[in-house]
Tab-separated table of C-alpha atoms in Angstrom:
chain	number	residue	atom	x	y	z
A	211	MET	CA	134.629	188.450	206.479
A	212	GLU	CA	131.057	189.436	205.561
A	213	ILE	CA	128.485	188.497	208.113
A	214	VAL	CA	125.814	186.330	206.768
A	215	ASN	CA	122.898	187.365	208.905
A	216	THR	CA	122.474	190.301	211.213
A	217	THR	CA	119.141	188.975	212.114
A	218	ALA	CA	120.708	186.118	213.676
A	219	LEU	CA	122.977	188.256	215.712
A	220	ILE	CA	120.120	190.496	216.913
A	221	ALA	CA	117.854	187.598	217.728
A	222	GLY	CA	120.579	185.624	219.432
A	223	SER	CA	121.403	188.733	221.552
A	224	ILE	CA	117.759	189.435	222.434
A	225	TYR	CA	117.190	185.721	223.346
A	226	GLY	CA	120.261	185.650	225.364
A	227	ALA	CA	119.344	188.668	227.477
A	228	LEU	CA	115.854	187.417	227.896
A	229	ALA	CA	117.087	184.023	228.961
A	230	ILE	CA	119.132	185.581	231.723
A	231	ILE	CA	116.235	187.732	232.903
A	232	LEU	CA	113.690	184.878	232.783
A	233	GLY	CA	116.158	182.412	234.436
A	234	ALA	CA	116.507	184.921	237.294
A	235	PHE	CA	112.821	185.557	237.451
A	236	GLY	CA	112.224	181.739	237.699
A	237	ALA	CA	114.927	181.201	240.259
A	238	HIS	CA	113.800	183.989	242.552
A	239	ALA	CA	110.280	185.275	242.033
A	240	LEU	CA	108.595	182.085	240.792
A	241	LYS	CA	110.271	179.754	243.083
A	242	LYS	CA	107.852	180.619	245.910
A	243	HIS	CA	104.705	180.173	243.717
A	244	MET	CA	105.496	177.082	241.366
A	245	THR	CA	105.703	173.545	242.055
A	246	THR	CA	109.011	171.924	241.461
A	247	GLU	CA	107.714	170.158	238.396
A	248	ARG	CA	106.502	173.543	236.863
A	249	LEU	CA	109.694	175.221	237.830
A	250	GLU	CA	111.784	172.522	236.003
A	251	SER	CA	109.565	173.008	232.958
A	252	PHE	CA	110.177	176.684	233.045
A	253	GLU	CA	113.969	176.047	233.293
A	254	VAL	CA	113.881	173.854	230.238
A	255	GLY	CA	112.454	176.714	228.182
A	256	VAL	CA	115.355	178.981	229.595
A	257	LYS	CA	118.018	176.538	228.762
A	258	TYR	CA	116.936	175.844	225.326
A	259	GLN	CA	116.469	179.490	224.669
A	260	MET	CA	120.086	180.244	225.902
A	261	TYR	CA	121.551	177.346	223.953
A	262	HIS	CA	119.937	178.629	220.725
A	263	ALA	CA	120.792	182.277	221.582
A	264	ILE	CA	124.484	181.330	221.492
A	265	PHE	CA	123.980	179.185	218.524
A	266	LEU	CA	122.283	182.136	216.602
A	267	VAL	CA	125.219	184.467	217.398
A	268	VAL	CA	127.707	181.869	216.002
A	269	LEU	CA	125.508	181.365	212.840
A	270	GLY	CA	125.363	185.111	212.365
A	271	LEU	CA	129.051	185.240	212.233
A	272	MET	CA	129.362	182.421	209.577
A	273	PRO	CA	130.762	183.328	206.178
A	274	ALA	CA	128.257	184.724	203.767
A	275	GLN	CA	128.773	181.967	201.122
A	276	LEU	CA	126.869	179.590	203.328
A	277	ASP	CA	123.063	179.822	202.405
A	278	ILE	CA	121.794	179.377	205.996
A	279	ARG	CA	119.151	182.176	206.261
A	280	GLY	CA	116.247	179.652	206.012
A	281	ALA	CA	117.766	177.640	208.912
A	282	ILE	CA	118.349	180.714	210.926
A	283	ASN	CA	114.806	181.907	210.525
A	284	ILE	CA	113.163	178.630	211.352
A	285	ILE	CA	115.438	178.345	214.475
A	286	ILE	CA	114.321	181.859	215.561
A	287	ILE	CA	110.666	180.854	215.142
A	288	GLY	CA	111.183	177.512	216.827
A	289	VAL	CA	112.781	179.095	219.912
A	290	PHE	CA	109.986	181.492	220.268
A	291	LEU	CA	107.285	178.894	219.896
A	292	PHE	CA	109.037	176.335	222.107
A	293	SER	CA	110.271	178.376	225.054
A	294	PHE	CA	107.644	181.194	225.278
A	295	SER	CA	104.841	178.472	225.137
A	296	ILE	CA	106.451	176.648	228.113
A	297	TYR	CA	106.647	180.005	229.827
A	298	GLY	CA	103.046	180.760	229.125
A	299	LEU	CA	101.894	177.204	230.105
A	300	THR	CA	103.808	177.170	233.412
A	301	LEU	CA	102.883	180.741	234.442
A	302	SER	CA	99.224	180.370	233.529
A	303	ALA	CA	98.976	177.101	235.305
A	304	THR	CA	100.652	178.481	238.385
A	305	PHE	CA	98.240	181.324	238.522
A	306	LYS	CA	95.185	179.169	237.924
A	307	LYS	CA	94.422	180.486	234.457
A	308	LYS	CA	95.900	177.716	232.301
A	309	ILE	CA	96.073	178.603	228.582
A	310	LYS	CA	95.627	175.086	227.072
A	311	VAL	CA	96.058	176.240	223.483
A	312	LEU	CA	99.778	176.685	224.156
A	313	GLY	CA	100.204	172.899	224.780
A	314	PRO	CA	100.444	171.893	221.078
A	315	ILE	CA	102.634	174.958	220.266
A	316	THR	CA	105.619	173.632	222.328
A	317	PRO	CA	106.250	170.513	220.113
A	318	ILE	CA	105.732	172.651	216.954
A	319	GLY	CA	108.457	174.888	218.271
A	320	GLY	CA	110.806	171.864	218.946
A	321	LEU	CA	110.111	170.604	215.514
A	322	CYS	CA	111.001	173.826	214.011
A	323	MET	CA	114.333	173.823	215.902
A	324	VAL	CA	115.157	170.397	214.606
A	325	ILE	CA	114.245	171.345	211.209
A	326	GLY	CA	116.668	174.269	211.359
A	327	TRP	CA	119.439	171.958	212.452
A	328	VAL	CA	118.760	169.474	209.581
A	329	MET	CA	118.783	172.416	207.209
A	330	LEU	CA	122.201	173.348	208.479
A	331	LEU	CA	123.372	169.846	208.121
A	332	ILE	CA	122.372	169.846	204.553
A	333	GLN	CA	124.252	173.071	203.945
A	334	PHE	CA	127.296	171.792	205.555
A	335	ILE	CA	127.294	168.486	203.626
A	336	LYS	CA	127.131	170.557	200.369
A	337	LEU	CA	130.597	171.870	201.325
A	338	LEU	CA	132.100	168.485	201.050
């Protein structure tokens, strides 16, 4: 079986490792400094990052005849925009230096992830 995308495997592995690191950081180091609401937001970023890390590894192992490179790339971008903007927003607000420009980036990242999933759906429908 030829692997369709090593980029997905690498990105999924990096995102997975970072999700564990950031999850532990949030649970231990940030718990003392963040409000419950901010900590929950931070955890949403970690969860979505981990879900998509696993998903990217699975996509990277899919057969090469599926043309899913575009979907993989948009999901990688979406995870970065979504999760890392949440980290930036919650951390900057916690330490009284809120970076407001990150606010609109979060939904753009979420939209990118949705678009990636829809692109996959289209490729899977073509298999029928």
